Amino acid sequence: MPLFDRKDKSRYAAFTRRTLLTGGAVGAVLGALGVRLYQLQILEGEQFRTKAEENSVSARLVAPLRGRILDRFGVELASNRRNYRVLIVPEQALGGVEAALDTIGRIIQLTDHDRARILRDIANNKKFVPSTVAENLSWEEFARVNLHLPYLSGIQPDVGETRDYPFGDELCHVLGYVAAVSEKDEDADSDPVLQLPGFRIGKRGIEKSFDQQLRGTAGVSRVEVNAYGRVIRELSHNPGAPGSDVWLTLDQDLQKFVVQRTTGESCACAVMDISTGDVLALASTPAYDPNLFNVGITSPEWRALLADDHHPLNDKALSGLYPPGSTFKPAVALAALDAGAITPDFSVNCSGSLAFGNHIFHCWQKHGHGHVNLHRGIAQSCDVYFYTAAKRLGIDGLEAGAHKLGLGNHTGIEIPGERAGVIPGRAWKEATFGVKWLEGETLNAGIGQGYVLATPLQLCTLAARIASGNAVSPRIVRVLGREAQQRQELARLPFSADALAAVQGGMNAVTNEPAGTAFRWRITNPGFEMAGKTGTAQVRKISEAEHLSGVIKNDRLPWKLRDHALFIAYAPVSNPRYAAAIVQEHGAVASHPHVQMVRDILLYAQQRDTLKRNTAWPISAASLVTSTRPT
């Protein structure tokens, strides 16, 4: 009998085929798995090992230390200070966030606005991410928090860095300030460091102009985190590169003196080194404390700044536009002399007014100045003389001459927000108003009124150019990082030496001859004398009746109706070194306080220059105030 019948034999063959098929399939799968494991572990192992590590190691940006801003002698004008702050970690607040805030609120002050902000920040973050409770605490407040720390569940004290302006409002318009990053800032700047919580950037002044250089380069902190993103430990820390220091041309001691001298008034004052164009002082008063914008200005503080009729938020020195009044007359004189429209001996007879067409142009002196030449015209500021000079010169020549003296153009100073002013002309009026220039408007321009507008810094540049005969331009940044800022050699102005000498002589007469308009407030110290030019700018239309009565007393008018008072000057007369200009809003009163301010400032600058070469620092401002002020 056969071992297997036909039926059993076919059953065995079917079983063998199934075994082979199943075994082949399993083998193929295992082979594929083996190939894939070889690929993952051997061929691509390093790549996936790195990715695995990235799941447990997080690289986080570290805000760099902001560069300092210093004056010409190394005095820190903007620096960084310790920022004592308090954080809360919601998941560690055992009694809940509200209870933790109630407890910390008994140690440091927390307003309802603060609590709302904190709760909003916590709601937008994970429970283990710290949120800021308060920052910029005093050392006493920070010490109290640390003293009670064992009883403050979820509260963490922390020490960081923040911007500091040690001189407060003395330099706010020059330095500007830093503030939190807005969405607009992030859109315009792709630097990822801007996304760091609490990071601040320059918003105004030097802080804004050189923000990229001051900002520095962000560092990186590598930390180990768990699957939920919670930090376990720090693996490495690179603080990054601090920002570059910016050295200014300012002399902080002189700046302080200028601010003190103009305090209480709505003023703008600029002081410049004539030989280099270095701006030594640039003040606009009243001002504000830039630290407020760094730590967070309150609503009442902001409303008070907006409501102040002296406009502390405005940088009057760079963006304030004023009719230059009679301070413009030296520019008219130079342009007219250069064009041959007048000579130093050219004279007019001032009877107190000048008829032109159907209009009467009045002189500030009701009964006139009599026979006036250029020297006397500048010294006594005769309007009729300069009406006549402007008429002979024409608006085209006046416009060209004023531009040569730095008016009607941006000066190029490295602070944002500067305005160019206006030197009117035929094309300018056509483009601005769509009408033609009228010849009577030339006479108004000849005394710095009408459409003529200038900033105090431009007027200081005007004084420096007349005093030196060079195309002086202001600058305020001396060194950036380790690189001194290059300055081009000063070109000579396209005016003859005789024309410059004639105008300089007239400005010397303003302060140093008895008939000069500023003689009473001259510098009497031998060797320190100044030359200058007074000016008054109308802020309202003066009626014919007021002109005829001769009774225009600014002292008796409400403050906002008084004329602006202006003065440009340079010193010493024998070898000019310093130029200054001041605009005192609504300050045109008989005592000429603006002239007295500039007198004291120029005397102080000269005495300080002498003393700093022969004595040790520091020199106090009080020791340099003159005791020989004329009355």
XYZ file of C-alpha atoms in Angstrom:
631
model
C 0.000 0.000 0.000
C 1.484 3.352 -0.923
C 2.480 5.670 1.910
C 0.380 8.461 0.485
C -2.588 8.279 -1.662
C -3.243 10.829 -4.385
C -5.524 12.915 -2.174
C -3.010 13.215 0.698
C -0.203 14.048 -1.739
C -2.021 17.057 -3.212
C -2.823 18.280 0.321
C 0.905 18.205 1.194
C 1.826 20.095 -1.980
C -0.692 22.862 -1.156
C 0.649 23.148 2.395
C 4.218 23.499 1.086
C 3.282 26.264 -1.308
C 1.488 28.231 1.418
C 4.480 27.880 3.673
C 6.838 29.094 1.025
C 4.624 32.088 0.144
C 4.132 33.083 3.768
C 7.795 32.647 4.534
C 8.762 34.688 1.484
C 6.429 37.510 2.441
C 7.712 37.588 6.013
C 11.257 37.475 4.740
C 10.611 40.357 2.359
C 9.095 42.446 5.152
C 11.977 41.693 7.497
C 14.419 42.486 4.708
C 12.764 45.784 4.029
C 12.792 46.604 7.740
C 16.435 45.661 7.896
C 17.278 47.859 4.915
C 15.306 50.753 6.451
C 16.967 50.286 9.841
C 20.346 50.251 8.134
C 19.422 53.442 6.308
C 18.172 55.178 9.475
C 20.905 54.048 11.843
C 23.933 53.776 9.608
C 23.500 55.897 6.514
C 21.346 58.721 7.995
C 22.014 58.163 11.688
C 23.931 61.381 12.261
C 21.183 63.503 10.687
C 18.431 61.973 12.826
C 20.608 62.047 15.933
C 20.903 65.825 15.470
C 17.162 66.183 15.026
C 16.564 64.182 18.181
C 18.897 66.437 20.122
C 17.073 69.491 18.787
C 13.919 68.143 20.392
C 15.597 68.374 23.803
C 17.974 71.355 23.313
C 16.534 74.777 22.542
C 18.558 77.758 21.319
C 17.214 81.061 22.634
C 18.244 84.611 21.756
C 19.910 86.741 24.407
C 19.439 90.510 24.184
C 22.807 92.279 23.738
C 23.928 95.112 25.978
C 23.128 98.454 24.337
C 26.059 100.743 23.515
C 26.621 103.921 25.497
C 26.326 107.520 24.338
C 29.053 109.815 25.685
C 29.981 113.485 25.426
C 33.290 114.719 24.004
C 35.049 114.176 27.345
C 33.690 110.685 28.016
C 30.815 111.639 30.307
C 28.101 108.986 29.974
C 24.931 110.582 28.645
C 23.047 107.322 28.048
C 24.100 104.077 29.684
C 22.654 100.890 31.154
C 21.673 100.219 34.730
C 20.429 97.289 36.766
C 16.756 96.578 36.273
C 15.348 95.061 39.452
C 12.154 93.279 38.554
C 9.680 90.692 39.852
C 8.322 87.766 37.809
C 5.523 85.273 38.465
C 5.399 81.626 37.342
C 1.663 80.763 37.317
C 2.050 76.996 37.810
C 4.111 77.605 40.966
C 1.537 79.942 42.540
C 0.016 77.403 44.956
C -2.959 79.502 45.994
C -3.601 80.744 42.472
C -2.390 83.759 40.542
C -4.927 86.174 42.032
C -3.877 85.267 45.569
C -0.182 85.618 44.652
C -0.825 89.085 43.232
C -2.739 90.065 46.351
C 0.242 89.039 48.468
C 2.920 90.762 46.385
C 0.656 93.830 46.171
C 1.110 94.311 49.900
C 4.878 94.599 49.399
C 5.134 96.638 46.195
C 2.496 98.861 44.619
C 0.330 97.252 41.941
C -2.417 99.259 40.260
C -5.558 97.812 38.677
C -3.949 98.516 35.305
C -0.878 96.494 36.345
C -3.002 93.541 37.463
C -4.961 93.565 34.210
C -1.723 93.572 32.200
C -0.242 90.704 34.233
C -3.349 88.538 33.863
C -3.420 89.261 30.127
C 0.230 88.211 29.743
C -0.384 85.007 31.734
C -3.401 84.121 29.582
C -1.280 84.472 26.436
C 1.549 82.210 27.677
C 2.001 78.734 29.056
C 1.653 78.282 32.793
C 5.340 77.634 33.316
C 6.504 80.762 31.417
C 7.410 83.662 33.754
C 5.461 86.902 33.321
C 6.623 90.313 34.484
C 4.866 91.633 37.572
C 6.877 94.836 38.015
C 10.212 96.209 36.828
C 12.514 99.150 37.485
C 12.037 98.680 41.202
C 14.129 100.613 43.676
C 16.698 98.702 45.689
C 14.518 99.061 48.810
C 11.506 97.564 47.021
C 13.596 94.743 45.582
C 15.089 94.027 49.018
C 11.600 93.824 50.564
C 10.558 91.277 47.945
C 13.609 89.134 48.662
C 12.999 89.415 52.419
C 9.470 88.016 52.072
C 10.339 85.540 49.306
C 9.703 82.361 51.399
C 6.059 83.453 51.709
C 5.625 84.479 48.056
C 4.465 81.401 46.195
C 5.271 81.562 42.464
C 7.154 84.864 42.724
C 10.712 85.156 41.344
C 13.016 88.192 41.795
C 15.183 88.912 38.758
C 17.958 91.338 37.753
C 18.287 92.557 34.148
C 19.539 95.652 32.299
C 17.640 98.729 31.149
C 18.467 102.083 29.557
C 19.294 104.994 31.800
C 19.549 108.732 31.094
C 21.378 110.200 34.095
C 20.888 113.833 33.018
C 17.145 113.527 32.530
C 15.542 116.348 30.570
C 18.824 118.172 29.852
C 19.481 116.075 26.740
C 16.175 114.479 25.842
C 15.816 116.110 22.417
C 19.384 115.220 21.422
C 19.503 111.667 22.753
C 15.854 110.750 22.249
C 14.808 107.611 24.092
C 14.222 103.876 23.744
C 10.826 102.237 24.022
C 9.121 98.908 23.413
C 9.024 97.502 19.886
C 5.770 98.080 18.003
C 4.292 95.967 15.209
C 5.326 98.662 12.738
C 8.943 98.379 13.935
C 8.917 94.594 13.502
C 7.519 94.897 9.984
C 10.270 97.339 8.990
C 13.132 95.454 10.664
C 13.736 91.721 10.269
C 16.115 91.423 13.242
C 14.737 88.501 15.333
C 15.963 90.137 18.543
C 13.033 92.573 18.219
C 10.703 89.714 19.159
C 12.279 89.291 22.586
C 9.874 90.260 25.399
C 10.712 93.687 26.788
C 13.309 94.521 24.096
C 13.592 98.240 23.395
C 14.780 100.224 20.394
C 15.592 103.861 19.697
C 12.534 105.971 18.960
C 13.957 109.493 18.726
C 17.211 111.424 18.552
C 20.623 109.756 18.485
C 19.049 106.586 19.884
C 17.017 106.316 16.673
C 19.653 107.517 14.190
C 22.232 104.979 15.385
C 19.918 102.269 16.690
C 21.509 99.497 14.618
C 25.010 100.326 15.875
C 23.888 100.845 19.473
C 21.786 97.664 19.430
C 24.687 95.236 19.054
C 24.463 91.555 18.092
C 22.226 89.114 19.955
C 23.738 86.209 21.855
C 22.465 82.620 22.182
C 21.589 80.571 25.245
C 21.346 76.795 24.689
C 19.019 75.186 27.227
C 17.767 71.658 27.766
C 13.982 71.399 27.782
C 11.524 68.577 28.345
C 8.726 67.493 26.019
C 6.549 70.378 27.207
C 9.191 73.043 26.542
C 10.017 73.587 30.230
C 13.657 74.526 30.846
C 15.621 71.896 32.749
C 19.127 73.427 32.655
C 21.317 75.815 30.664
C 23.974 74.095 28.592
C 25.874 77.114 27.230
C 25.565 80.885 27.175
C 26.939 83.367 24.621
C 26.081 86.949 25.637
C 26.594 88.282 22.088
C 28.408 91.477 21.147
C 27.462 94.703 22.915
C 26.487 97.698 20.822
C 28.994 100.315 19.713
C 29.521 103.424 21.810
C 28.636 106.773 20.234
C 30.767 109.779 21.214
C 29.108 113.138 20.651
C 30.648 116.557 20.131
C 28.565 117.917 23.007
C 30.144 119.338 26.147
C 27.771 118.186 28.878
C 28.924 120.843 31.317
C 28.156 123.577 28.793
C 24.879 121.853 27.907
C 23.896 121.887 31.568
C 24.699 125.595 31.831
C 22.611 126.391 28.732
C 19.628 124.453 30.098
C 19.929 126.145 33.488
C 20.146 129.553 31.852
C 17.019 128.995 29.735
C 14.928 127.182 32.354
C 11.467 128.615 32.807
C 11.254 129.902 29.237
C 10.115 128.416 25.948
C 13.520 128.536 24.285
C 15.832 126.906 21.791
C 19.577 127.505 21.892
C 22.513 126.163 19.870
C 26.234 126.635 20.504
C 28.826 125.624 17.915
C 32.596 125.471 17.561
C 33.196 127.718 14.555
C 36.456 126.058 13.547
C 35.026 122.538 13.220
C 31.245 122.755 13.183
C 31.100 120.671 16.381
C 27.814 121.308 18.190
C 28.775 121.924 21.812
C 25.271 122.487 23.181
C 21.798 122.044 21.725
C 18.885 122.719 24.029
C 15.134 123.052 23.763
C 13.240 124.067 26.874
C 11.082 123.043 28.559
C 11.750 119.365 28.017
C 10.801 115.949 29.403
C 12.550 113.095 31.165
C 13.324 110.370 28.573
C 13.438 107.782 31.371
C 9.632 108.051 31.480
C 9.345 106.498 28.020
C 11.732 103.694 28.926
C 10.055 102.603 32.154
C 6.539 103.466 30.964
C 4.901 106.885 31.055
C 1.607 107.175 32.925
C -1.556 108.635 31.396
C -1.521 111.727 33.664
C 2.129 112.398 32.790
C 1.401 112.095 29.062
C -1.628 114.367 29.257
C 0.404 116.956 31.161
C 3.076 116.999 28.447
C 0.458 117.411 25.711
C -1.363 120.190 27.566
C 1.733 122.313 28.264
C 1.549 125.485 26.126
C 5.385 125.596 26.062
C 5.371 122.298 24.087
C 8.076 120.267 25.878
C 7.751 117.389 23.394
C 8.840 119.584 20.461
C 12.515 119.886 19.584
C 12.468 123.607 18.889
C 16.185 123.736 18.035
C 15.817 121.458 14.982
C 12.155 121.415 14.057
C 10.969 124.807 15.278
C 10.484 127.168 12.316
C 10.565 130.880 13.113
C 10.730 134.080 11.082
C 14.356 135.117 11.733
C 13.446 138.801 11.872
C 16.426 141.123 12.026
C 18.902 138.265 12.577
C 18.423 137.748 8.813
C 19.733 141.230 7.989
C 23.450 140.244 7.977
C 22.599 137.632 5.323
C 20.786 140.266 3.233
C 23.743 142.620 3.637
C 26.270 139.992 2.470
C 24.146 139.002 -0.517
C 23.613 142.639 -1.531
C 27.316 143.503 -1.164
C 28.328 140.408 -3.143
C 25.892 141.232 -5.950
C 26.991 144.871 -6.082
C 23.489 146.071 -5.176
C 24.961 148.161 -2.363
C 28.394 149.164 -1.049
C 29.441 149.654 2.562
C 29.034 153.398 1.997
C 25.609 153.158 0.427
C 23.151 155.074 2.615
C 19.463 155.913 2.926
C 17.494 158.437 4.902
C 15.170 156.642 7.310
C 12.143 158.736 8.277
C 10.390 155.828 9.993
C 8.689 154.346 6.934
C 9.067 153.577 3.248
C 6.281 153.872 0.662
C 6.178 151.178 -1.997
C 3.241 151.095 -4.357
C 0.105 151.580 -2.307
C 1.648 150.146 0.867
C 3.617 151.733 3.706
C 6.500 149.664 5.133
C 7.269 150.804 8.673
C 10.571 150.872 10.571
C 10.556 149.659 14.147
C 11.808 153.138 15.127
C 8.690 155.313 14.702
C 10.592 158.568 14.063
C 13.277 156.884 11.958
C 17.057 156.609 12.175
C 17.978 159.510 9.892
C 21.009 159.036 7.637
C 21.996 155.334 7.698
C 24.813 153.422 5.983
C 25.522 149.684 6.189
C 27.456 149.847 9.470
C 24.807 151.866 11.233
C 22.009 149.943 9.515
C 23.186 146.681 11.124
C 24.106 148.273 14.464
C 20.708 149.940 14.886
C 18.742 147.369 12.867
C 17.149 149.948 10.572
C 14.272 148.340 8.684
C 14.130 151.056 6.011
C 17.786 150.459 5.111
C 17.147 146.753 4.554
C 13.870 147.314 2.728
C 15.937 149.376 0.304
C 18.814 146.883 0.113
C 16.419 143.995 -0.558
C 14.605 146.005 -3.231
C 17.892 146.761 -5.025
C 19.085 143.153 -4.678
C 15.852 141.490 -5.750
C 14.409 138.233 -4.507
C 16.580 136.106 -6.816
C 19.822 137.483 -5.385
C 18.482 137.345 -1.838
C 17.440 133.721 -2.259
C 20.833 132.691 -3.684
C 22.810 134.508 -0.983
C 20.751 133.034 1.870
C 21.275 129.501 0.578
C 25.035 130.068 0.501
C 24.843 130.887 4.203
C 23.120 127.620 5.100
C 19.524 128.840 5.236
C 16.601 127.090 3.591
C 18.400 123.707 3.590
C 18.872 120.846 6.028
C 22.151 121.300 7.884
C 22.886 117.564 7.783
C 23.117 117.117 11.557
C 22.825 113.464 12.581
C 19.553 113.827 14.501
C 16.232 112.909 12.846
C 13.392 115.391 12.607
C 15.315 118.433 11.353
C 13.305 120.796 9.148
C 14.763 122.699 6.225
C 13.148 126.080 6.799
C 12.037 128.334 3.949
C 13.935 130.821 1.819
C 11.239 131.996 -0.584
C 11.683 132.753 -4.263
C 9.720 132.965 -7.467
C 9.742 129.233 -8.199
C 9.015 128.366 -4.565
C 5.918 130.572 -4.400
C 4.644 129.349 -7.768
C 5.020 125.720 -6.638
C 3.595 126.341 -3.162
C 0.705 128.696 -3.822
C 0.346 128.695 -7.597
C 0.734 132.479 -7.852
C 3.528 134.813 -8.890
C 5.952 136.611 -6.612
C 5.097 140.212 -5.709
C 7.894 142.768 -5.446
C 6.499 144.064 -2.164
C 7.152 140.607 -0.686
C 10.866 141.134 -1.366
C 10.870 144.041 1.097
C 9.303 141.888 3.803
C 11.874 139.164 3.130
C 14.622 141.786 3.502
C 13.891 142.091 7.226
C 13.410 138.347 7.816
C 9.612 138.395 7.778
C 7.002 137.241 5.287
C 7.661 133.707 4.119
C 11.207 133.435 5.516
C 11.551 130.692 8.149
C 14.604 129.217 9.865
C 15.476 126.892 12.724
C 17.660 127.999 15.650
C 20.409 125.594 14.482
C 20.389 127.208 11.031
C 20.737 130.639 12.647
C 23.713 129.379 14.656
C 25.228 128.091 11.398
C 24.620 131.525 9.855
C 26.557 133.203 12.676
C 29.404 130.674 12.364
C 29.704 131.176 8.601
C 29.731 134.979 8.841
C 32.313 134.878 11.641
C 34.690 132.484 9.869
C 34.025 133.061 6.179
C 33.920 129.259 5.826
C 31.092 126.925 4.846
C 30.748 125.565 8.375
C 28.191 122.764 8.809
C 27.098 121.415 12.187
C 27.851 117.886 13.305
C 27.120 116.182 16.611
C 28.685 112.689 16.277
C 32.422 112.616 16.822
C 33.283 108.893 17.121
C 31.205 105.822 16.277
C 32.550 102.700 17.933
C 36.293 103.065 17.398
C 36.101 105.094 14.189
C 36.341 108.868 14.177
C 33.808 110.400 11.825
C 35.497 112.003 8.852
C 35.016 115.687 8.138
C 35.703 117.373 4.842
C 37.959 120.386 4.804
C 35.903 123.561 5.100
C 35.489 125.488 1.863
C 35.562 129.275 1.739
C 32.267 131.054 1.247
C 31.838 132.760 -2.143
C 31.859 136.238 -0.603
C 34.705 138.728 -0.746
C 36.820 139.451 2.311
C 35.720 143.098 2.176
C 32.028 142.159 2.236
C 32.555 139.796 5.168
C 34.559 142.422 7.053
C 31.828 145.042 6.544
C 29.127 142.755 7.939
C 31.350 141.585 10.804
C 32.007 145.223 11.686
C 28.285 145.935 11.809
C 27.653 142.929 14.088
C 30.486 144.072 16.360
C 28.796 147.486 16.582
C 25.523 145.847 17.689
C 27.096 144.801 20.985
C 30.144 147.010 21.438
C 29.137 150.492 20.284
C 26.823 152.646 22.431
C 24.180 152.972 19.708
C 24.059 149.209 19.136
C 20.812 147.415 19.938
C 22.532 145.002 22.354
C 25.172 147.329 23.840
C 23.617 147.254 27.328
C 24.046 143.484 27.501
C 27.531 143.156 26.024
C 30.397 141.076 27.419
C 32.643 143.547 29.234
C 35.452 141.122 30.095
C 38.508 142.127 28.013
C 39.338 139.587 25.333
C 35.960 137.854 25.584
C 33.812 140.378 23.687
C 31.046 139.106 21.422
C 29.530 140.351 18.162
C 25.909 139.696 17.360
C 22.589 140.659 15.885
C 19.281 141.074 17.674
C 15.966 140.144 16.103
C 12.243 140.274 16.712
C 9.700 138.113 14.897
C 6.054 139.120 14.826
C 3.449 136.505 15.714
C 0.458 138.718 14.850
C -0.430 141.472 12.424
C 0.256 144.915 13.893
C -2.393 147.464 12.961
C -1.679 150.792 11.323
C -2.999 152.547 14.454
C -0.430 150.745 16.616
C 2.353 151.750 14.240
C 1.235 155.381 14.250
C 0.867 155.515 18.018
C 4.322 154.057 18.506
C 2.980 152.171 21.528
C 3.724 148.490 20.926
C 4.614 147.138 24.348
C 5.126 143.395 24.319
C 5.646 143.527 28.079
C 1.972 144.436 28.533
C 0.546 141.820 26.181
C -0.528 138.274 27.086
C 2.362 135.847 26.666
C 1.072 134.233 23.448
C 0.637 137.605 21.725
C 4.193 138.792 22.339
C 6.742 138.709 19.535
C 9.469 136.071 19.475
C 12.924 137.268 20.496
C 16.049 136.137 18.614
C 19.776 136.708 18.903
C 22.777 135.354 16.997
C 26.340 135.964 18.134
C 29.947 134.811 18.049
C 32.968 135.298 20.312
C 35.614 136.377 20.847
C 35.447 139.157 18.272
C 39.212 139.212 17.738
C 39.456 135.492 16.889
C 35.996 133.886 16.655
C 35.758 130.433 18.205
C 32.152 130.018 19.381
C 28.856 130.810 17.663
C 25.468 130.800 19.335
C 21.841 131.408 18.451
C 18.749 131.598 20.599
C 15.028 131.875 19.975
C 12.878 132.777 22.962
C 9.246 132.272 22.117
C 7.149 135.342 22.974
C 10.159 136.801 24.758
C 10.520 140.184 23.026
C 10.461 142.431 26.094
C 12.493 145.532 26.865
C 14.984 143.782 29.151
C 16.200 141.502 26.311
C 16.577 138.361 28.473
C 17.527 136.326 25.389
C 20.571 138.535 24.766
C 21.592 138.186 28.400
C 21.294 134.402 28.112
C 23.586 134.235 25.074
C 26.018 136.656 26.681
C 26.353 134.423 29.729
C 26.586 131.272 27.623
C 29.356 132.603 25.360
C 31.279 133.978 28.318
C 30.953 130.670 30.125
C 32.120 128.729 27.050
C 35.208 130.932 26.696
C 36.117 130.842 30.380
C 35.610 127.085 30.512
C 37.866 126.672 27.477
C 40.600 128.676 29.215
C 40.253 126.865 32.511
C 40.170 123.363 31.108
C 43.611 123.854 29.609
C 45.106 124.970 32.917
C 43.223 123.246 35.723
C 42.125 119.785 36.698
C 38.611 118.538 36.139
C 35.834 118.761 37.076
C 35.023 122.456 36.811
C 31.759 123.547 38.394
C 29.379 125.820 36.523
C 28.937 128.046 39.580
C 32.630 128.977 39.647
C 32.466 130.410 36.130
C 29.475 132.757 36.400
C 30.644 136.294 35.805
C 30.312 138.924 38.487
C 30.555 141.783 36.003
C 27.190 141.655 34.255
C 26.190 145.071 32.887
C 22.705 146.330 33.662
